[in-house]
Amino acid sequence: MAEHEMTLFQVGLAAFYIFLFKLTQQTDLCVLTISANRYRAELKDILGFFSNTLPQRMIIDPHWTLDQLFDCTKELCLKSMRHAHFPYQEMGELQGIQTLFLAEPICQAKCSSELVLKPSRSLLDDMVAKFDMTCSIDYNNEIRSITASLNVSTDLFDAKTISTMAYRFQCLLDQVFISVSSFVCNISLLLEHETELLQQVNMNNKFQYQSNLLLLHEQFANRVEEHPQKLAVVLDNQCLTYGELFYFAQLISYHLINACHIQPNDIVPLCVERSLEMTIGILATLMSHAIYCPLTPNHPQQRLNGILRQTNARCILTHDMTANKFESKTVNLSSLIRPNNIDIIDQSLNVPRRDFDEVAYIIFTSGSTGEPKGVQLTHRNLLLTVASYAYNGSILPTDTALQITPCSFDAHVPELLGCLIMGGTSILLHPDGNMQLNYLTSLVERNQASYMHSVPSHLSIICEQLEKDNAFERLVTLRSLCSSGEAMDIRSLNKFRRNTKATIFNLYGPAECTDVSIYKITQDVKQMIEPTCIGRLSPNLVCRILDPYMQTIIPDGHQIGELFVSGPSVFPGYLNRNDLTQCVLINGLSDRTEPYYKTGDLVRLDAYGSLHYVGRKDFMVKLRGPASFAQTRLYLDECLRFGTSKNSIATYHMPLVYEIIQTSISLKRLERALMTIIHKHKILRTRLLFDENLGELQQEILDEISPIIIVTEVDNEKDVEKILY
């Protein structure tokens, strides 16, 4: 204080600013201080009590050192004294003024090199909180000690929270007086028990796994030896046993190696509809020691061509339904597995064994530039993800799994291959079978499926249909019902819990780190379903939740930070994009040698060690990406009549709805069509037309675009709807 010629009050005010910044994660702060001094020398000898409340606004730069913050606080206090005579009551009537916090002063002598402070009594002897929070600092000259106290409104905070805040303030003061060269953002409010909680989050649920595991197709071959006559895949009236599936996959792998000259680590795209050929093609690619890359047949040709350019593929696996989609390099799986074309395999595959950490498959996701980016995932990534699912009970070796997830989503790989390498049976849907609800639920009943996984919007529509038909008994065999990719629909999940015996699992994990956390919802109706909860961290992973200044957040269930994940399910990088890889795989966040994946997802961590999803950090909006089932069902019929594709709809939960169109349809005709399919009270205020590649747009870009059509005349059915919408 002597070095900066500051009073204890000014130091305390600076500490209080840091305290509020760390608690609220806000930099623009306004604190009320009480002034009881004469603001002019002429008033020094006048008797009376001069008291006023001064608002002191500080915009903190988190990268300031404490030295810099002290200087700014001192300057702020001196400048505010010029206005000490202006009544705060009148200032409070000014528009835009809102102050929540109060910092009380210390009665003190004039500033000198040897500062002498006089202790003072609190002005709030009645213990009534006049503000949300009041901080008082008292100096006892006799014992040369400082006492800080917080007077907090119990209407807003309970006793436990107030006590915790007091301990945090003490922790902060200890750091403030140790080193004034520290950065403001590096000050920590973490208490000892919270540090232990963060360690437990990363240490719990560990299980041992073999360091030298078999490759994916080798795992499948072991299951073939164990039960060759067990059903592996079923599609309506077609089926393949483990032995038959292995034979056909091996047959195709011979063709890939000998006829197509596929080498280890070559990328083999697979463009097929839901079919037996899909499973055969995936396993054949892995058996030839190549890399599986799914292509969605109904995606725009421009996107498919872009992926082919990036993969530099020697051949493309298709079947009869997609054979004409590409001009060259195609291998028709349907023709190769016809009975008259089948050869007897009398030799073993002669290919070098691949490393467990080499890439097994690539999933292309949309990027902010519109250019698809390839997420590379290894044999280790998938095997340990499946092991984690088995450890938590979401999928087991005894399950009969309904395979709903399309190949455009990364979850289809652990869902399909995971079931097969564990020894289960996979039930496939025919093309567009996920949109035929009676067909889908009948498959569960007919095949006695015990596992089902889909996005929450799809599950909600299934629930509505089952409730309408009074047909929940079709799901009586379900043991595990999994959802992922979207926020949970609490009402639907409660109905599933009441009407089935299934345990519900909410799975969270981006494509770059398929398995991050699992939220388990049991049949116990006393367990409240938390819509934002994504559960505890998956086994063998560690995480850090950091604020914008790379500091650990407080695990109180309120503070928000970005999730960083490290462990065996984290991908090795993007295909041919080292620049993007370096941006998301971060080293040096801990003493671990493995990098942390920067998810871009904002989460909270509660006091029980569970993660809660908040949203995206970058506000990405998908363009022409795969719409959810609910959106597709709403728009599909009408949009197809007007020439748009079912993947051309992009919605965003903001006041604006962005509509992406792929054809030359007139705007007037499109406007009439849209107004007929959108419910009247769901007002479509603005429509934007883009001429962009498939991908994502950042919210900042959308904000800068001027709308082409603005609809101002909208029919409202009721006055209530006018208020709500």
mmCIF file of C-alpha atoms in Angstrom, residues 288-637:
data_model
loop_
_atom_site.group_PDB
_atom_site.id
_atom_site.type_symbol
_atom_site.label_atom_id
_atom_site.label_comp_id
_atom_site.label_asym_id
_atom_site.label_seq_id
_atom_site.Cartn_x
_atom_site.Cartn_y
_atom_site.Cartn_z
ATOM 1 C CA SER A 288 -7.977 -55.061 -46.001
ATOM 2 C CA HIS A 289 -6.276 -52.783 -43.442
ATOM 3 C CA ALA A 290 -7.763 -49.727 -45.112
ATOM 4 C CA ILE A 291 -9.697 -46.828 -43.566
ATOM 5 C CA TYR A 292 -13.503 -46.790 -43.658
ATOM 6 C CA CYS A 293 -15.130 -43.519 -44.775
ATOM 7 C CA PRO A 294 -18.960 -43.331 -44.946
ATOM 8 C CA LEU A 295 -20.717 -41.297 -47.647
ATOM 9 C CA THR A 296 -24.401 -40.476 -47.241
ATOM 10 C CA PRO A 297 -26.176 -41.175 -50.572
ATOM 11 C CA ASN A 298 -28.712 -38.347 -50.224
ATOM 12 C CA HIS A 299 -26.096 -35.669 -49.571
ATOM 13 C CA PRO A 300 -25.487 -33.125 -52.352
ATOM 14 C CA GLN A 301 -23.144 -34.349 -55.061
ATOM 15 C CA GLN A 302 -20.948 -31.305 -54.458
ATOM 16 C CA ARG A 303 -20.276 -32.441 -50.889
ATOM 17 C CA LEU A 304 -19.590 -36.019 -51.949
ATOM 18 C CA ASN A 305 -17.151 -34.885 -54.631
ATOM 19 C CA GLY A 306 -15.370 -32.668 -52.117
ATOM 20 C CA ILE A 307 -14.889 -35.621 -49.767
ATOM 21 C CA LEU A 308 -13.573 -37.803 -52.593
ATOM 22 C CA ARG A 309 -11.011 -35.144 -53.472
ATOM 23 C CA GLN A 310 -9.775 -35.032 -49.885
ATOM 24 C CA THR A 311 -9.556 -38.809 -49.513
ATOM 25 C CA ASN A 312 -7.873 -39.428 -52.893
ATOM 26 C CA ALA A 313 -9.745 -42.728 -52.980
ATOM 27 C CA ARG A 314 -8.688 -45.562 -55.304
ATOM 28 C CA CYS A 315 -12.251 -46.922 -55.366
ATOM 29 C CA ILE A 316 -15.748 -46.275 -54.000
ATOM 30 C CA LEU A 317 -17.861 -49.085 -52.579
ATOM 31 C CA THR A 318 -21.496 -48.932 -53.738
ATOM 32 C CA HIS A 319 -24.399 -51.321 -54.288
ATOM 33 C CA ASP A 320 -27.255 -51.581 -56.779
ATOM 34 C CA MET A 321 -29.142 -48.578 -55.354
ATOM 35 C CA THR A 322 -26.141 -46.220 -55.571
ATOM 36 C CA ALA A 323 -24.054 -47.698 -58.401
ATOM 37 C CA ASN A 324 -24.917 -44.856 -60.810
ATOM 38 C CA LYS A 325 -24.111 -42.046 -58.382
ATOM 39 C CA PHE A 326 -20.460 -41.853 -59.434
ATOM 40 C CA GLU A 327 -18.935 -41.988 -62.902
ATOM 41 C CA SER A 328 -15.897 -44.121 -62.140
ATOM 42 C CA LYS A 329 -13.899 -46.023 -59.525
ATOM 43 C CA THR A 330 -16.996 -47.789 -58.186
ATOM 44 C CA VAL A 331 -17.101 -51.331 -56.825
ATOM 45 C CA ASN A 332 -20.626 -52.771 -56.727
ATOM 46 C CA LEU A 333 -20.868 -54.905 -53.598
ATOM 47 C CA SER A 334 -24.217 -56.345 -54.661
ATOM 48 C CA SER A 335 -22.715 -57.951 -57.754
ATOM 49 C CA LEU A 336 -19.726 -59.356 -55.866
ATOM 50 C CA ILE A 337 -21.806 -61.218 -53.278
ATOM 51 C CA ARG A 338 -24.358 -62.703 -55.705
ATOM 52 C CA PRO A 339 -24.282 -66.526 -55.545
ATOM 53 C CA ASN A 340 -23.063 -66.999 -59.125
ATOM 54 C CA ASN A 341 -20.097 -64.671 -58.495
ATOM 55 C CA ILE A 342 -18.899 -66.180 -55.231
ATOM 56 C CA ASP A 343 -15.503 -67.887 -55.286
ATOM 57 C CA ILE A 344 -14.011 -70.296 -52.830
ATOM 58 C CA ILE A 345 -11.395 -68.584 -50.662
ATOM 59 C CA ASP A 346 -8.414 -70.884 -50.361
ATOM 60 C CA GLN A 347 -5.716 -68.506 -49.211
ATOM 61 C CA SER A 348 -5.140 -66.245 -46.242
ATOM 62 C CA LEU A 349 -4.862 -62.486 -46.419
ATOM 63 C CA ASN A 350 -1.227 -61.488 -46.715
ATOM 64 C CA VAL A 351 -1.131 -57.946 -45.379
ATOM 65 C CA PRO A 352 1.094 -56.492 -42.659
ATOM 66 C CA ARG A 353 -0.522 -56.059 -39.266
ATOM 67 C CA ARG A 354 -1.487 -52.493 -38.479
ATOM 68 C CA ASP A 355 -0.772 -50.620 -35.287
ATOM 69 C CA PHE A 356 -3.514 -50.285 -32.697
ATOM 70 C CA ASP A 357 -3.228 -46.486 -32.837
ATOM 71 C CA GLU A 358 -3.581 -46.208 -36.609
ATOM 72 C CA VAL A 359 -6.717 -44.703 -38.133
ATOM 73 C CA ALA A 360 -9.665 -47.105 -38.541
ATOM 74 C CA TYR A 361 -12.337 -44.774 -39.909
ATOM 75 C CA ILE A 362 -12.940 -41.157 -40.881
ATOM 76 C CA ILE A 363 -16.138 -39.184 -40.303
ATOM 77 C CA PHE A 364 -16.552 -35.977 -42.280
ATOM 78 C CA THR A 365 -18.248 -33.173 -40.392
ATOM 79 C CA SER A 366 -19.143 -29.691 -41.572
ATOM 80 C CA GLY A 367 -16.719 -26.841 -40.972
ATOM 81 C CA SER A 368 -17.205 -23.086 -40.556
ATOM 82 C CA THR A 369 -15.708 -22.563 -44.019
ATOM 83 C CA GLY A 370 -18.240 -24.860 -45.652
ATOM 84 C CA GLU A 371 -15.521 -27.404 -46.529
ATOM 85 C CA PRO A 372 -16.094 -30.793 -44.838
ATOM 86 C CA LYS A 373 -13.336 -31.785 -42.433
ATOM 87 C CA GLY A 374 -12.353 -35.385 -41.824
ATOM 88 C CA VAL A 375 -12.244 -36.563 -38.206
ATOM 89 C CA GLN A 376 -9.806 -39.474 -37.977
ATOM 90 C CA LEU A 377 -10.515 -42.101 -35.312
ATOM 91 C CA THR A 378 -8.283 -45.024 -34.415
ATOM 92 C CA HIS A 379 -8.868 -48.650 -33.460
ATOM 93 C CA ARG A 380 -8.022 -47.693 -29.870
ATOM 94 C CA ASN A 381 -10.559 -44.841 -29.897
ATOM 95 C CA LEU A 382 -13.452 -47.100 -30.868
ATOM 96 C CA LEU A 383 -12.545 -50.141 -28.772
ATOM 97 C CA LEU A 384 -12.169 -48.127 -25.583
ATOM 98 C CA THR A 385 -15.355 -46.189 -26.342
ATOM 99 C CA VAL A 386 -17.246 -49.479 -26.654
ATOM 100 C CA ALA A 387 -15.567 -50.723 -23.468
ATOM 101 C CA SER A 388 -16.736 -47.565 -21.703
ATOM 102 C CA TYR A 389 -20.315 -48.111 -22.898
ATOM 103 C CA ALA A 390 -20.187 -51.687 -21.629
ATOM 104 C CA TYR A 391 -18.717 -50.540 -18.304
ATOM 105 C CA ASN A 392 -21.624 -48.136 -17.803
ATOM 106 C CA GLY A 393 -24.181 -50.663 -19.050
ATOM 107 C CA SER A 394 -25.537 -48.741 -22.022
ATOM 108 C CA ILE A 395 -24.734 -51.630 -24.416
ATOM 109 C CA LEU A 396 -23.827 -55.203 -23.473
ATOM 110 C CA PRO A 397 -22.618 -58.324 -25.346
ATOM 111 C CA THR A 398 -26.026 -59.936 -24.857
ATOM 112 C CA ASP A 399 -27.949 -57.076 -26.501
ATOM 113 C CA THR A 400 -29.982 -57.163 -29.674
ATOM 114 C CA ALA A 401 -29.426 -53.623 -30.919
ATOM 115 C CA LEU A 402 -31.716 -51.663 -33.239
ATOM 116 C CA GLN A 403 -29.377 -49.740 -35.567
ATOM 117 C CA ILE A 404 -31.137 -46.391 -36.177
ATOM 118 C CA THR A 405 -28.305 -43.868 -36.492
ATOM 119 C CA PRO A 406 -27.524 -42.974 -40.149
ATOM 120 C CA CYS A 407 -23.952 -43.171 -41.400
ATOM 121 C CA SER A 408 -23.710 -39.365 -41.591
ATOM 122 C CA PHE A 409 -23.346 -39.351 -37.785
ATOM 123 C CA ASP A 410 -20.286 -40.693 -36.005
ATOM 124 C CA ALA A 411 -22.432 -42.608 -33.501
ATOM 125 C CA HIS A 412 -23.323 -45.235 -36.133
ATOM 126 C CA VAL A 413 -19.843 -46.786 -35.889
ATOM 127 C CA PRO A 414 -19.832 -47.686 -32.168
ATOM 128 C CA GLU A 415 -23.521 -48.565 -32.491
ATOM 129 C CA LEU A 416 -23.010 -51.072 -35.344
ATOM 130 C CA LEU A 417 -19.406 -52.244 -35.029
ATOM 131 C CA GLY A 418 -19.526 -52.017 -31.249
ATOM 132 C CA CYS A 419 -22.421 -54.452 -31.157
ATOM 133 C CA LEU A 420 -20.625 -56.907 -33.470
ATOM 134 C CA ILE A 421 -17.219 -56.867 -31.757
ATOM 135 C CA MET A 422 -18.992 -57.503 -28.440
ATOM 136 C CA GLY A 423 -20.941 -60.448 -29.855
ATOM 137 C CA GLY A 424 -24.448 -58.986 -30.056
ATOM 138 C CA THR A 425 -27.014 -58.929 -32.861
ATOM 139 C CA SER A 426 -27.653 -55.794 -34.917
ATOM 140 C CA ILE A 427 -31.120 -55.122 -36.364
ATOM 141 C CA LEU A 428 -30.883 -52.942 -39.484
ATOM 142 C CA LEU A 429 -33.635 -50.760 -40.936
ATOM 143 C CA HIS A 430 -34.444 -50.551 -44.604
ATOM 144 C CA PRO A 431 -33.825 -47.141 -46.287
ATOM 145 C CA ASP A 432 -35.826 -44.354 -44.569
ATOM 146 C CA GLY A 433 -37.010 -46.905 -42.023
ATOM 147 C CA ASN A 434 -36.291 -44.490 -39.182
ATOM 148 C CA MET A 435 -39.071 -42.261 -40.534
ATOM 149 C CA GLN A 436 -41.671 -45.064 -40.551
ATOM 150 C CA LEU A 437 -42.626 -45.181 -36.895
ATOM 151 C CA ASN A 438 -44.933 -48.197 -36.929
ATOM 152 C CA TYR A 439 -42.323 -50.180 -38.852
ATOM 153 C CA LEU A 440 -39.587 -49.148 -36.430
ATOM 154 C CA THR A 441 -41.441 -50.011 -33.236
ATOM 155 C CA SER A 442 -42.692 -53.261 -34.767
ATOM 156 C CA LEU A 443 -39.068 -54.245 -35.389
ATOM 157 C CA VAL A 444 -38.358 -53.850 -31.675
ATOM 158 C CA GLU A 445 -41.252 -56.159 -30.842
ATOM 159 C CA ARG A 446 -40.584 -58.709 -33.609
ATOM 160 C CA ASN A 447 -36.851 -59.035 -32.912
ATOM 161 C CA GLN A 448 -37.101 -58.545 -29.144
ATOM 162 C CA ALA A 449 -34.584 -55.711 -29.335
ATOM 163 C CA SER A 450 -32.996 -54.742 -26.028
ATOM 164 C CA TYR A 451 -31.075 -51.630 -27.160
ATOM 165 C CA MET A 452 -32.215 -48.539 -29.062
ATOM 166 C CA HIS A 453 -30.419 -45.239 -29.681
ATOM 167 C CA SER A 454 -31.598 -42.069 -31.410
ATOM 168 C CA VAL A 455 -31.703 -38.295 -31.054
ATOM 169 C CA PRO A 456 -34.220 -36.850 -28.541
ATOM 170 C CA SER A 457 -36.412 -35.242 -31.230
ATOM 171 C CA HIS A 458 -36.812 -38.632 -32.919
ATOM 172 C CA LEU A 459 -37.537 -40.355 -29.612
ATOM 173 C CA SER A 460 -40.169 -37.721 -28.829
ATOM 174 C CA ILE A 461 -42.045 -38.464 -32.046
ATOM 175 C CA ILE A 462 -41.797 -42.210 -31.408
ATOM 176 C CA CYS A 463 -43.227 -41.589 -27.941
ATOM 177 C CA GLU A 464 -46.115 -39.541 -29.344
ATOM 178 C CA GLN A 465 -46.952 -42.257 -31.860
ATOM 179 C CA LEU A 466 -46.828 -45.031 -29.265
ATOM 180 C CA GLU A 467 -49.023 -43.014 -26.922
ATOM 181 C CA LYS A 468 -51.494 -42.284 -29.708
ATOM 182 C CA ASP A 469 -51.674 -45.976 -30.682
ATOM 183 C CA ASN A 470 -51.522 -47.179 -27.067
ATOM 184 C CA ALA A 471 -48.678 -49.446 -28.171
ATOM 185 C CA PHE A 472 -45.933 -49.063 -25.559
ATOM 186 C CA GLU A 473 -46.035 -52.843 -25.080
ATOM 187 C CA ARG A 474 -43.979 -53.089 -28.282
ATOM 188 C CA LEU A 475 -40.983 -51.857 -26.289
ATOM 189 C CA VAL A 476 -41.362 -54.313 -23.434
ATOM 190 C CA THR A 477 -38.025 -55.998 -24.255
ATOM 191 C CA LEU A 478 -35.992 -52.768 -24.209
ATOM 192 C CA ARG A 479 -33.248 -52.810 -21.588
ATOM 193 C CA SER A 480 -31.328 -49.707 -22.695
ATOM 194 C CA LEU A 481 -32.709 -46.561 -24.352
ATOM 195 C CA CYS A 482 -29.986 -44.104 -25.378
ATOM 196 C CA SER A 483 -30.227 -40.537 -26.632
ATOM 197 C CA SER A 484 -27.564 -38.105 -27.794
ATOM 198 C CA GLY A 485 -26.932 -35.122 -30.031
ATOM 199 C CA GLU A 486 -29.633 -32.792 -28.685
ATOM 200 C CA ALA A 487 -31.159 -31.557 -25.449
ATOM 201 C CA MET A 488 -33.302 -34.160 -23.725
ATOM 202 C CA ASP A 489 -37.094 -33.937 -23.884
ATOM 203 C CA ILE A 490 -38.091 -34.479 -20.254
ATOM 204 C CA ARG A 491 -41.752 -35.211 -20.937
ATOM 205 C CA SER A 492 -40.983 -37.948 -23.463
ATOM 206 C CA LEU A 493 -38.307 -39.542 -21.294
ATOM 207 C CA ASN A 494 -40.682 -39.651 -18.329
ATOM 208 C CA LYS A 495 -43.244 -41.430 -20.505
ATOM 209 C CA PHE A 496 -40.652 -43.955 -21.628
ATOM 210 C CA ARG A 497 -39.669 -44.504 -18.006
ATOM 211 C CA ARG A 498 -43.285 -45.072 -16.922
ATOM 212 C CA ASN A 499 -44.229 -47.341 -19.825
ATOM 213 C CA THR A 500 -41.068 -49.418 -20.345
ATOM 214 C CA LYS A 501 -38.506 -51.215 -18.205
ATOM 215 C CA ALA A 502 -35.585 -49.545 -19.956
ATOM 216 C CA THR A 503 -32.773 -47.650 -18.300
ATOM 217 C CA ILE A 504 -32.254 -44.346 -20.120
ATOM 218 C CA PHE A 505 -28.761 -43.142 -21.002
ATOM 219 C CA ASN A 506 -27.980 -39.656 -22.275
ATOM 220 C CA LEU A 507 -24.672 -39.926 -24.152
ATOM 221 C CA TYR A 508 -22.476 -36.914 -24.820
ATOM 222 C CA GLY A 509 -19.443 -36.711 -27.055
ATOM 223 C CA PRO A 510 -18.462 -34.780 -30.196
ATOM 224 C CA ALA A 511 -17.170 -36.658 -33.240
ATOM 225 C CA GLU A 512 -13.589 -35.830 -32.228
ATOM 226 C CA CYS A 513 -14.094 -37.533 -28.875
ATOM 227 C CA THR A 514 -16.978 -39.954 -29.298
ATOM 228 C CA ASP A 515 -17.373 -40.844 -25.629
ATOM 229 C CA VAL A 516 -17.076 -38.074 -23.024
ATOM 230 C CA SER A 517 -19.824 -38.572 -20.454
ATOM 231 C CA ILE A 518 -22.929 -40.640 -19.744
ATOM 232 C CA TYR A 519 -26.006 -39.573 -17.764
ATOM 233 C CA LYS A 520 -27.882 -42.594 -16.428
ATOM 234 C CA ILE A 521 -31.608 -42.312 -15.700
ATOM 235 C CA THR A 522 -32.939 -45.296 -13.777
ATOM 236 C CA GLN A 523 -36.474 -46.603 -13.278
ATOM 237 C CA ASP A 524 -36.582 -44.901 -9.877
ATOM 238 C CA VAL A 525 -39.262 -42.225 -10.291
ATOM 239 C CA LYS A 526 -37.731 -40.309 -7.384
ATOM 240 C CA GLN A 527 -34.747 -39.510 -9.600
ATOM 241 C CA MET A 528 -35.417 -36.125 -11.147
ATOM 242 C CA ILE A 529 -34.399 -35.835 -14.806
ATOM 243 C CA GLU A 530 -32.207 -32.786 -15.283
ATOM 244 C CA PRO A 531 -32.574 -31.575 -18.893
ATOM 245 C CA THR A 532 -29.095 -30.056 -19.138
ATOM 246 C CA CYS A 533 -27.221 -32.847 -17.367
ATOM 247 C CA ILE A 534 -24.821 -34.915 -19.480
ATOM 248 C CA GLY A 535 -23.611 -36.962 -16.546
ATOM 249 C CA ARG A 536 -20.267 -37.915 -15.118
ATOM 250 C CA LEU A 537 -17.041 -38.150 -17.052
ATOM 251 C CA SER A 538 -16.575 -41.482 -18.813
ATOM 252 C CA PRO A 539 -13.965 -43.957 -17.535
ATOM 253 C CA ASN A 540 -10.270 -43.333 -18.192
ATOM 254 C CA LEU A 541 -10.843 -39.750 -19.335
ATOM 255 C CA VAL A 542 -9.713 -36.559 -17.642
ATOM 256 C CA CYS A 543 -11.125 -33.119 -18.240
ATOM 257 C CA ARG A 544 -10.555 -29.485 -17.447
ATOM 258 C CA ILE A 545 -13.239 -26.803 -17.516
ATOM 259 C CA LEU A 546 -11.608 -23.460 -18.181
ATOM 260 C CA ASP A 547 -12.817 -19.877 -18.377
ATOM 261 C CA PRO A 548 -11.797 -17.590 -21.290
ATOM 262 C CA TYR A 549 -8.513 -16.920 -19.464
ATOM 263 C CA MET A 550 -7.621 -20.631 -19.206
ATOM 264 C CA GLN A 551 -8.334 -20.769 -15.470
ATOM 265 C CA THR A 552 -10.323 -23.535 -13.790
ATOM 266 C CA ILE A 553 -13.909 -22.548 -13.020
ATOM 267 C CA ILE A 554 -15.540 -22.974 -9.626
ATOM 268 C CA PRO A 555 -17.419 -26.324 -9.547
ATOM 269 C CA ASP A 556 -20.540 -24.856 -7.974
ATOM 270 C CA GLY A 557 -23.001 -25.654 -10.772
ATOM 271 C CA HIS A 558 -23.206 -21.990 -11.775
ATOM 272 C CA GLN A 559 -19.936 -20.933 -13.363
ATOM 273 C CA ILE A 560 -19.534 -21.713 -17.057
ATOM 274 C CA GLY A 561 -16.358 -22.831 -18.789
ATOM 275 C CA GLU A 562 -15.174 -24.550 -21.939
ATOM 276 C CA LEU A 563 -14.683 -28.299 -21.724
ATOM 277 C CA PHE A 564 -11.251 -29.761 -22.524
ATOM 278 C CA VAL A 565 -10.965 -33.569 -22.636
ATOM 279 C CA SER A 566 -7.968 -35.896 -22.682
ATOM 280 C CA GLY A 567 -7.825 -39.660 -22.837
ATOM 281 C CA PRO A 568 -8.082 -42.760 -25.028
ATOM 282 C CA SER A 569 -11.190 -41.664 -26.954
ATOM 283 C CA VAL A 570 -9.675 -38.376 -28.211
ATOM 284 C CA PHE A 571 -8.965 -38.390 -31.949
ATOM 285 C CA PRO A 572 -5.411 -37.944 -33.353
ATOM 286 C CA GLY A 573 -6.308 -35.110 -35.738
ATOM 287 C CA TYR A 574 -8.133 -33.971 -38.877
ATOM 288 C CA LEU A 575 -7.348 -35.434 -42.290
ATOM 289 C CA ASN A 576 -4.813 -33.236 -44.126
ATOM 290 C CA ARG A 577 -5.580 -30.300 -41.792
ATOM 291 C CA ASN A 578 -2.692 -29.877 -39.387
ATOM 292 C CA ASP A 579 -3.694 -26.232 -38.963
ATOM 293 C CA LEU A 580 -7.096 -27.182 -37.546
ATOM 294 C CA THR A 581 -5.606 -30.009 -35.507
ATOM 295 C CA GLN A 582 -3.175 -27.665 -33.766
ATOM 296 C CA CYS A 583 -6.068 -25.357 -32.876
ATOM 297 C CA VAL A 584 -8.082 -28.037 -31.063
ATOM 298 C CA LEU A 585 -5.456 -30.396 -29.606
ATOM 299 C CA ILE A 586 -3.843 -28.440 -26.785
ATOM 300 C CA ASN A 587 -0.707 -29.449 -24.914
ATOM 301 C CA GLY A 588 0.522 -28.153 -21.584
ATOM 302 C CA LEU A 589 -2.789 -27.972 -19.697
ATOM 303 C CA SER A 590 -1.504 -30.499 -17.169
ATOM 304 C CA ASP A 591 1.388 -32.864 -16.594
ATOM 305 C CA ARG A 592 -0.192 -35.415 -18.961
ATOM 306 C CA THR A 593 1.697 -36.258 -22.131
ATOM 307 C CA GLU A 594 -1.540 -36.653 -24.116
ATOM 308 C CA PRO A 595 -3.077 -33.464 -25.519
ATOM 309 C CA TYR A 596 -6.464 -32.102 -24.494
ATOM 310 C CA TYR A 597 -9.233 -31.759 -27.065
ATOM 311 C CA LYS A 598 -10.768 -28.281 -27.099
ATOM 312 C CA THR A 599 -14.446 -29.161 -27.544
ATOM 313 C CA GLY A 600 -15.863 -25.656 -27.977
ATOM 314 C CA ASP A 601 -18.739 -26.720 -25.692
ATOM 315 C CA LEU A 602 -19.631 -24.670 -22.622
ATOM 316 C CA VAL A 603 -20.495 -26.659 -19.505
ATOM 317 C CA ARG A 604 -21.026 -26.370 -15.776
ATOM 318 C CA LEU A 605 -19.778 -28.775 -13.114
ATOM 319 C CA ASP A 606 -21.973 -29.274 -10.065
ATOM 320 C CA ALA A 607 -20.933 -30.215 -6.549
ATOM 321 C CA TYR A 608 -21.699 -33.903 -7.244
ATOM 322 C CA GLY A 609 -19.253 -34.148 -10.142
ATOM 323 C CA SER A 610 -21.836 -34.125 -12.956
ATOM 324 C CA LEU A 611 -21.444 -32.066 -16.118
ATOM 325 C CA HIS A 612 -24.229 -29.812 -17.406
ATOM 326 C CA TYR A 613 -24.284 -28.732 -21.039
ATOM 327 C CA VAL A 614 -24.842 -24.996 -21.617
ATOM 328 C CA GLY A 615 -24.198 -24.472 -25.332
ATOM 329 C CA ARG A 616 -21.597 -23.797 -27.981
ATOM 330 C CA LYS A 617 -18.856 -21.232 -27.587
ATOM 331 C CA ASP A 618 -18.770 -20.345 -31.287
ATOM 332 C CA PHE A 619 -22.546 -20.206 -32.042
ATOM 333 C CA MET A 620 -22.310 -22.359 -35.165
ATOM 334 C CA VAL A 621 -25.390 -22.665 -37.388
ATOM 335 C CA LYS A 622 -25.600 -25.603 -39.805
ATOM 336 C CA LEU A 623 -26.189 -25.055 -43.518
ATOM 337 C CA ARG A 624 -27.807 -27.885 -45.460
ATOM 338 C CA GLY A 625 -26.727 -30.256 -42.745
ATOM 339 C CA PRO A 626 -28.790 -33.299 -41.842
ATOM 340 C CA ALA A 627 -31.972 -31.982 -40.249
ATOM 341 C CA SER A 628 -33.339 -33.623 -37.135
ATOM 342 C CA PHE A 629 -36.154 -36.122 -37.515
ATOM 343 C CA ALA A 630 -38.713 -33.668 -36.158
ATOM 344 C CA GLN A 631 -37.672 -30.961 -38.594
ATOM 345 C CA THR A 632 -37.598 -33.399 -41.519
ATOM 346 C CA ARG A 633 -41.042 -34.709 -40.667
ATOM 347 C CA LEU A 634 -42.446 -31.180 -40.476
ATOM 348 C CA TYR A 635 -41.011 -29.888 -43.738
ATOM 349 C CA LEU A 636 -40.388 -32.932 -45.912
ATOM 350 C CA ASP A 637 -43.672 -33.447 -47.770
#
